[in-house]
Short mmCIF file of C-alpha atoms in Angstrom, two decimals:
data_model
loop_
_atom_site.label_atom_id
_atom_site.label_comp_id
_atom_site.label_asym_id
_atom_site.label_seq_id
_atom_site.Cartn_x
_atom_site.Cartn_y
_atom_site.Cartn_z
CA MET F 1 26.32 131.74 -1.38
CA LYS F 2 26.08 130.79 -5.06
CA ILE F 3 22.84 132.01 -6.63
CA ALA F 4 21.28 131.30 -10.02
CA LEU F 5 18.71 133.69 -11.46
CA ILE F 6 15.76 132.45 -13.52
CA GLY F 7 14.17 135.41 -15.28
CA TYR F 8 16.25 138.50 -15.98
CA GLY F 9 13.66 141.23 -16.23
CA LYS F 10 13.32 144.16 -13.87
CA MET F 11 13.02 141.95 -10.78
CA GLY F 12 15.90 139.70 -11.82
CA LYS F 13 18.25 142.65 -12.35
CA GLU F 14 17.30 144.19 -8.98
CA ILE F 15 17.80 140.86 -7.22
CA GLU F 16 21.24 140.58 -8.79
CA LYS F 17 22.25 143.98 -7.37
CA VAL F 18 21.04 143.20 -3.85
CA ALA F 19 22.54 139.69 -3.84
CA LEU F 20 25.94 141.01 -4.90
CA SER F 21 25.76 143.79 -2.29
CA ARG F 22 25.23 141.13 0.39
CA GLY F 23 28.34 139.22 -0.69
CA HIS F 24 26.73 136.50 -2.80
CA GLU F 25 27.87 135.23 -6.19
CA ILE F 26 25.66 134.97 -9.29
CA VAL F 27 26.80 131.78 -11.01
CA CYS F 28 24.14 131.50 -13.73
CA ILE F 29 21.44 133.66 -15.31
CA ILE F 30 18.70 131.92 -17.28
CA ASP F 31 16.29 133.85 -19.47
CA ILE F 32 14.14 133.05 -22.46
CA ASN F 33 17.10 132.76 -24.86
CA ASN F 34 19.28 130.25 -22.97
CA GLN F 35 16.93 127.62 -21.56
CA GLU F 36 19.56 124.93 -22.18
CA ASP F 37 21.53 126.35 -19.24
CA PHE F 38 19.18 124.56 -16.84
CA GLU F 39 21.41 121.56 -17.62
CA SER F 40 24.71 123.44 -17.25
CA GLU F 41 27.27 122.75 -14.55
CA ALA F 42 27.11 126.42 -13.58
CA PHE F 43 23.40 126.16 -12.80
CA LYS F 44 23.84 122.87 -10.94
CA SER F 45 26.54 124.48 -8.78
CA ALA F 46 24.07 127.01 -7.31
CA ASP F 47 23.10 126.74 -3.66
CA VAL F 48 19.76 128.37 -4.51
CA ALA F 49 17.97 129.60 -7.64
CA ILE F 50 15.67 132.63 -7.50
CA GLU F 51 12.81 132.63 -10.02
CA PHE F 52 10.54 135.51 -11.04
CA THR F 53 8.81 134.80 -14.34
CA ASN F 54 5.14 134.38 -15.29
CA PRO F 55 2.31 131.84 -14.85
CA MET F 56 2.89 130.17 -18.23
CA VAL F 57 6.47 129.07 -17.58
CA ALA F 58 6.85 128.96 -13.78
CA TYR F 59 5.87 125.30 -13.36
CA ASN F 60 8.29 124.13 -16.06
CA ASN F 61 11.04 126.20 -14.43
CA TYR F 62 10.34 124.48 -11.11
CA ILE F 63 10.56 121.00 -12.61
CA ARG F 64 13.81 121.75 -14.45
CA THR F 65 15.34 123.29 -11.32
CA PHE F 66 14.35 120.28 -9.21
CA LYS F 67 15.78 117.96 -11.87
CA ALA F 68 19.10 119.80 -11.60
CA GLY F 69 19.10 119.24 -7.83
CA VAL F 70 18.93 122.95 -7.01
CA LYS F 71 16.85 124.53 -4.27
CA LEU F 72 14.43 127.20 -5.47
CA VAL F 73 12.96 130.49 -4.30
CA SER F 74 10.05 131.75 -6.42
CA GLY F 75 7.67 134.68 -6.46
CA SER F 76 5.82 133.65 -9.61
CA THR F 77 2.04 133.47 -9.23
CA GLY F 78 -0.85 132.04 -11.22
CA TRP F 79 0.38 128.42 -11.28
CA MET F 80 -0.92 127.22 -7.91
CA ALA F 81 -4.44 126.17 -8.94
CA GLU F 82 -3.20 123.73 -11.59
CA HIS F 83 0.09 122.52 -10.15
CA GLY F 84 0.08 123.43 -6.45
CA GLU F 85 -0.57 119.98 -5.03
CA GLU F 86 2.03 118.32 -7.25
CA ILE F 87 4.74 120.83 -6.29
CA LYS F 88 3.93 120.49 -2.58
CA ARG F 89 4.13 116.69 -2.88
CA LEU F 90 7.53 116.88 -4.61
CA CYS F 91 8.82 119.02 -1.75
CA MET F 92 7.21 117.13 1.13
CA GLU F 93 7.68 113.57 -0.13
CA GLU F 94 10.48 113.55 -2.72
CA GLY F 95 13.12 115.79 -1.18
CA LYS F 96 12.74 118.86 -3.39
CA THR F 97 12.90 122.37 -1.92
CA LEU F 98 10.79 125.38 -2.86
CA PHE F 99 10.40 128.60 -0.91
CA TRP F 100 7.34 130.19 -2.47
CA SER F 101 5.57 133.42 -1.62
CA SER F 102 3.08 135.53 -3.51
CA ASN F 103 4.90 138.54 -2.07
CA PHE F 104 8.34 138.80 -0.44
CA SER F 105 7.94 142.35 0.86
CA LEU F 106 8.56 142.80 4.60
CA GLY F 107 5.81 145.43 4.57
CA VAL F 108 3.34 142.99 3.03
CA THR F 109 4.40 140.37 5.57
CA ILE F 110 3.56 142.78 8.40
CA PHE F 111 0.34 143.75 6.59
CA SER F 112 -0.59 140.07 6.29
CA ALA F 113 -0.21 139.60 10.05
CA VAL F 114 -2.35 142.70 10.72
CA ASN F 115 -4.92 141.40 8.22
CA LYS F 116 -5.27 138.08 10.06
CA TYR F 117 -5.49 139.78 13.46
CA LEU F 118 -8.14 142.21 12.23
CA ALA F 119 -10.17 139.33 10.78
CA LYS F 120 -10.08 137.57 14.16
CA ILE F 121 -11.48 140.69 15.80
CA MET F 122 -14.11 141.27 13.11
CA ASN F 123 -15.30 137.69 13.51
CA GLN F 124 -17.12 138.97 16.60
CA PHE F 125 -18.93 141.71 14.65
CA PRO F 126 -21.13 140.24 11.91
CA ALA F 127 -22.58 143.64 10.98
CA TYR F 128 -19.40 144.29 8.98
CA ASP F 129 -19.04 142.88 5.49
CA VAL F 130 -15.56 142.58 3.97
CA THR F 131 -14.30 143.26 0.44
CA MET F 132 -10.87 143.54 -1.12
CA SER F 133 -9.30 145.36 -4.05
CA GLU F 134 -5.87 145.08 -5.64
CA THR F 135 -4.19 147.36 -8.18
CA HIS F 136 -1.12 146.46 -10.28
CA HIS F 137 0.72 147.58 -13.41
CA ILE F 138 -0.69 146.81 -16.83
CA HIS F 139 1.91 144.06 -17.48
CA LYS F 140 0.62 141.75 -14.72
CA LEU F 141 -1.09 138.76 -16.30
CA ASP F 142 -2.95 137.10 -13.43
CA ALA F 143 -5.92 138.54 -11.53
CA PRO F 144 -6.58 138.56 -8.65
CA SER F 145 -2.94 138.94 -7.66
CA GLY F 146 -1.28 136.13 -5.75
CA THR F 147 -0.86 138.50 -2.81
CA ALA F 148 -4.59 139.26 -2.80
CA ILE F 149 -5.38 135.54 -2.77
CA THR F 150 -2.97 134.98 0.14
CA LEU F 151 -4.55 137.87 2.05
CA ALA F 152 -8.02 136.50 1.31
CA GLU F 153 -7.01 133.09 2.63
CA GLY F 154 -5.84 134.79 5.82
CA ILE F 155 -9.29 136.31 6.21
CA LEU F 156 -11.11 133.05 5.46
CA GLU F 157 -9.09 131.28 8.16
CA ASN F 158 -10.31 133.73 10.78
CA LEU F 159 -13.74 134.98 9.66
CA ASP F 160 -16.40 132.29 10.08
CA ARG F 161 -18.99 134.02 7.90
CA LYS F 162 -16.78 133.82 4.81
CA SER F 163 -15.84 130.45 3.32
CA GLU F 164 -14.39 131.31 -0.10
CA TRP F 165 -13.09 134.19 -2.18
CA THR F 166 -14.42 135.06 -5.61
CA LYS F 167 -13.35 137.31 -8.48
CA GLY F 168 -15.02 140.71 -8.34
CA THR F 169 -14.84 143.42 -10.96
CA PHE F 170 -11.85 143.72 -13.28
CA LEU F 171 -10.80 147.13 -14.64
CA ALA F 172 -8.63 146.46 -17.70
CA PRO F 173 -5.82 148.76 -18.91
CA ASN F 174 -8.11 150.01 -21.70
CA GLY F 175 -10.71 151.17 -19.17
CA THR F 176 -13.29 148.44 -19.72
CA VAL F 177 -14.89 146.87 -16.66
CA SER F 178 -16.00 143.25 -16.44
CA GLY F 179 -17.31 141.04 -13.65
CA THR F 180 -19.32 142.00 -10.60
CA ASN F 181 -18.87 142.43 -6.85
CA THR F 182 -22.33 140.98 -6.23
CA CYS F 183 -21.83 137.63 -4.56
CA ALA F 184 -23.18 135.21 -1.97
CA SER F 185 -22.96 136.23 1.68
CA ASN F 186 -20.29 133.60 2.37
CA GLU F 187 -18.04 134.87 -0.44
CA LEU F 188 -15.27 137.49 -0.30
CA PRO F 189 -15.05 139.44 -3.59
CA ILE F 190 -11.65 140.63 -4.84
CA SER F 191 -11.70 143.48 -7.34
CA SER F 192 -8.70 143.94 -9.65
CA ILE F 193 -7.41 147.05 -11.41
CA ARG F 194 -4.65 147.15 -14.01
CA GLU F 195 -3.26 150.61 -14.68
CA GLY F 196 0.03 152.41 -15.33
CA GLU F 197 3.16 151.08 -13.61
CA VAL F 198 1.69 150.53 -10.14
CA PHE F 199 3.92 148.26 -8.05
CA GLY F 200 1.05 146.93 -5.97
CA ILE F 201 -1.76 148.31 -3.81
CA HIS F 202 -3.90 146.00 -1.65
CA THR F 203 -6.88 147.31 0.29
CA ILE F 204 -9.18 145.43 2.67
CA ARG F 205 -12.40 147.11 3.72
CA TYR F 206 -14.87 146.18 6.43
CA GLU F 207 -18.13 148.10 6.09
CA SER F 208 -21.31 148.35 8.14
CA ASP F 209 -24.30 150.68 8.02
CA ILE F 210 -22.64 153.03 10.49
CA ASP F 211 -18.95 153.11 9.52
CA SER F 212 -16.10 151.40 7.70
CA ILE F 213 -12.61 150.19 8.59
CA THR F 214 -9.94 150.07 5.88
CA ILE F 215 -6.34 148.85 5.81
CA THR F 216 -4.04 149.35 2.81
CA HIS F 217 -0.55 148.39 1.74
CA ASP F 218 0.94 150.53 -1.06
CA ALA F 219 4.32 149.49 -2.48
CA LYS F 220 6.42 152.49 -3.56
CA ASN F 221 9.05 150.45 -5.45
CA ARG F 222 10.46 146.94 -5.84
CA GLY F 223 12.96 147.32 -2.99
CA GLY F 224 10.93 145.43 -0.40
CA PHE F 225 10.20 142.53 -2.72
CA VAL F 226 13.83 142.22 -3.81
CA LEU F 227 15.40 142.24 -0.34
CA GLY F 228 12.79 139.75 0.88
CA ALA F 229 13.59 137.37 -1.97
CA VAL F 230 17.30 137.45 -1.16
CA LEU F 231 16.60 136.92 2.56
CA ALA F 232 14.43 133.96 1.57
CA ALA F 233 17.30 132.55 -0.52
CA GLU F 234 19.66 132.86 2.45
CA TYR F 235 17.12 130.96 4.58
CA THR F 236 16.44 128.33 1.92
CA ALA F 237 20.12 127.47 1.56
CA GLN F 238 19.97 126.10 5.12
CA HIS F 239 16.53 124.45 5.02
CA GLU F 240 14.52 121.95 3.00
CA GLY F 241 10.94 121.22 1.96
CA TYR F 242 8.00 123.43 1.05
CA LEU F 243 8.82 126.76 2.68
CA GLY F 244 7.15 130.15 2.95
CA MET F 245 7.17 133.50 4.68
CA SER F 246 5.79 132.01 7.91
CA ASP F 247 9.04 130.02 8.16
CA LEU F 248 11.19 133.08 7.60
CA PHE F 249 9.04 135.29 9.86
CA PRO F 250 7.51 133.13 12.62
CA PHE F 251 5.31 136.01 13.88
CA LEU F 252 2.99 135.15 10.98
CA ASN F 253 2.04 132.02 12.90
CA ASP F 254 0.90 133.93 16.02
#
């Protein structure tokens, strides 16, 4: 498979290694200094492009990739609120292809399925209130994380007493705290922490007056994210439309 990389930071370099180890070819690498290569024949020859950048440039990368006629896999977050509906329409009505996930880790995928199943069970026990926290490295720009939002949506789908998520407290890299976890009874607060070089910790806690139930996913390195992104690219090369982890791993639909 011919793969183009958009973004050549730590994730991009790790994806390159895994893709090559699985027998794929990297035909083009686009970073901040060679944006004109979106229009190159090398980029247009790719079966799939894999994009990991940041919220400010992700949408523009999507549009330029679509214009080049290349399918796209992306793990960039923070763009969905402003551009989500437009991107979905381009994929569902105009023949473009995007496989998007807030997190490509197999472990997070399993955790997401457990999260939904637990929410279904807890729907029967209104004495338990639910909160969430997420911790990431100091370089992450968006908060809450895209993964936390996806997990929250999984809870909202299955827990009748919660209808929306809301931003909770935010602990900045300099130690200052803003925001509050005080919210309406129908809201699910998500607290965010930015410290060190943490790859990603997501914790969901159900608490009553008599006990608490907590589930946590703690990423030890980027390995799970990287392999998942390459697996998604292999899937995307054979499929079209607006795709996600529930297409790659059907057990998420159970």
